[in-house]
Amino acid sequence: MTILLDMDGVLVTVPSWRKVEIGPDGFMLFNEKAAKNLADILSKTNASIVLTTTHRINYNIERWLEILAARGLKLQTIAKINSVNSISLMGSRASEIEGWVNNNTPENYVIIDDDLSIESLPESIKSRWVKTNPMIGIDEQAKQAVLQILGAVNQ
C-alpha cells in the first residue's frame, strides 16, 4: 500500500492570509487533527509514503523522516515521487502522479491532495484520489475515504 502525499492543504492548513507557524526543526507545523488522522491511517495500513509535495525538493529522505517523526508520524521509509530537484523542472501534480503510476504500476495506492490538476487524470487514477479541503486537511471523512480505497475499512 502506498500513499501519494501532499503537504499544503493536507497536513498544513493555514489560510494564505495567515503566517504559517514554523517548528523548531525549521519546517511548517501540521494541523494536529490532520496529522493524527494520517497517523491512524498509517497504523491501520502500514502504507509507505511517496511525497508529491513541492516541498520534497528541500530535504533529503533522512531529513523528511525526522520532520515527520517530530510531528507524530513514525515511518520506516519514505520516497519522493521523482528525482526532480528544482521547482522550475516540476510538471503539474497530475503529470507527476500519472508518470509515477505508469512507471511503478502500483497494486494499491491512494492520492491525498488538494491540487485540482488531478481532475484531469484518467478515471483509473483519479478514482484513487482523496481531495482534501485546504483549510481542513485530512479530516475524518477524508480518513475514511483513504481507508476505503486502500481496503482497510474494517481493520
XYZ file of C-alpha atoms in Angstrom:
155
model
C 0.000 0.000 0.000
C 1.243 3.431 -0.927
C 0.080 6.927 -0.051
C 0.981 9.683 -2.509
C 1.121 12.593 -0.073
C 0.958 16.341 -0.475
C 1.626 18.705 2.469
C -0.037 22.081 1.831
C -3.798 21.710 2.134
C -3.390 18.181 3.509
C -1.275 18.454 6.664
C -0.553 22.200 6.609
C -3.894 24.005 6.604
C -3.120 27.655 7.269
C -5.096 30.195 5.216
C -2.953 32.182 2.770
C -3.592 35.393 4.706
C -2.132 33.951 7.930
C 1.521 33.343 8.672
C 2.431 29.653 8.861
C 3.934 28.568 12.180
C 7.372 27.022 11.884
C 8.534 24.258 14.210
C 11.930 24.143 15.951
C 13.190 21.984 13.069
C 12.533 24.776 10.552
C 9.535 23.160 8.830
C 5.893 24.183 8.977
C 3.753 22.822 11.782
C 0.956 20.423 10.827
C -2.723 20.655 11.616
C -2.852 18.351 14.656
C -6.123 16.659 13.671
C -4.882 16.046 10.115
C -1.611 14.579 11.412
C -3.488 12.334 13.851
C -5.765 11.114 11.070
C -2.746 10.314 8.891
C -1.128 8.504 11.844
C -4.332 6.441 12.214
C -4.258 5.592 8.506
C -0.616 4.527 8.741
C -1.240 2.368 11.809
C -4.143 0.587 10.083
C -2.457 0.109 6.715
C 1.305 0.153 7.270
C 1.371 2.045 3.950
C 4.520 3.573 2.573
C 4.650 7.270 1.745
C 5.618 8.842 -1.557
C 5.952 12.610 -1.286
C 4.268 14.585 -4.055
C 4.548 17.957 -2.322
C 6.699 20.636 -3.909
C 8.464 20.857 -0.524
C 10.031 17.453 -1.265
C 12.940 19.131 -3.038
C 14.017 20.999 0.110
C 15.152 17.984 2.147
C 16.682 14.563 1.704
C 14.851 11.384 2.754
C 16.560 11.162 6.157
C 15.521 14.730 6.971
C 11.932 14.036 5.891
C 11.814 11.058 8.255
C 12.956 13.358 11.097
C 10.424 16.088 10.220
C 7.539 13.622 10.094
C 8.630 11.824 13.272
C 8.716 15.168 15.121
C 5.063 15.568 14.134
C 4.000 12.129 15.368
C 4.337 10.260 12.072
C 6.818 7.440 12.562
C 7.809 5.860 9.255
C 10.451 3.324 8.315
C 10.758 4.506 4.742
C 9.650 7.361 2.582
C 10.266 8.182 -1.060
C 9.853 11.096 -3.433
C 7.625 10.869 -6.488
C 10.587 11.573 -8.759
C 14.139 12.865 -8.698
C 13.319 16.427 -9.759
C 15.227 18.838 -7.515
C 14.040 22.238 -8.742
C 10.589 23.794 -8.832
C 11.273 25.049 -12.352
C 11.687 21.443 -13.542
C 8.486 20.147 -11.935
C 5.494 19.292 -14.062
C 1.932 19.640 -12.884
C 0.973 17.478 -9.928
C -1.261 15.472 -12.254
C 1.544 14.765 -14.731
C 3.931 13.761 -11.940
C 1.362 11.393 -10.441
C 0.493 9.889 -13.811
C 4.198 9.352 -14.528
C 4.682 7.644 -11.165
C 1.689 5.349 -11.687
C 2.847 4.437 -15.202
C 6.429 3.764 -14.056
C 5.555 1.824 -10.900
C 2.269 0.068 -11.745
C 1.261 0.032 -8.074
C -1.292 -2.511 -6.921
C -2.818 -0.463 -4.124
C -2.339 3.262 -3.705
C -4.189 6.417 -2.758
C -3.544 10.071 -3.563
C -4.153 12.566 -0.735
C -4.037 16.048 -2.195
C -5.954 19.285 -2.692
C -4.419 20.042 -6.122
C -7.182 20.484 -8.692
C -4.931 19.470 -11.619
C -5.658 15.896 -10.513
C -9.157 16.347 -12.025
C -7.503 15.937 -15.451
C -6.146 12.453 -14.753
C -7.624 9.313 -16.298
C -10.519 7.938 -14.222
C -8.472 4.855 -13.250
C -6.054 7.134 -11.379
C -8.457 9.903 -10.358
C -10.713 7.351 -8.642
C -7.877 6.771 -6.144
C -7.758 10.480 -5.182
C -8.992 11.781 -1.854
C -9.390 15.521 -2.352
C -8.874 17.444 0.857
C -10.300 20.812 1.780
C -7.161 23.012 2.001
C -8.422 24.724 5.171
C -9.112 21.402 6.943
C -6.731 18.788 5.537
C -7.218 15.129 6.395
C -10.452 15.144 8.376
C -12.493 12.123 9.466
C -14.301 11.928 6.121
C -11.012 12.009 4.176
C -9.512 9.406 6.521
C -12.420 7.040 5.910
C -12.181 7.590 2.137
C -8.442 6.750 2.225
C -9.086 3.591 4.242
C -11.865 2.610 1.816
C -9.599 2.995 -1.223
C -6.814 1.032 0.472
C -9.268 -1.687 1.532
C -8.586 -1.170 5.214
C -12.007 -0.027 6.441
C -12.575 -2.820 8.953
C -9.044 -3.047 10.272
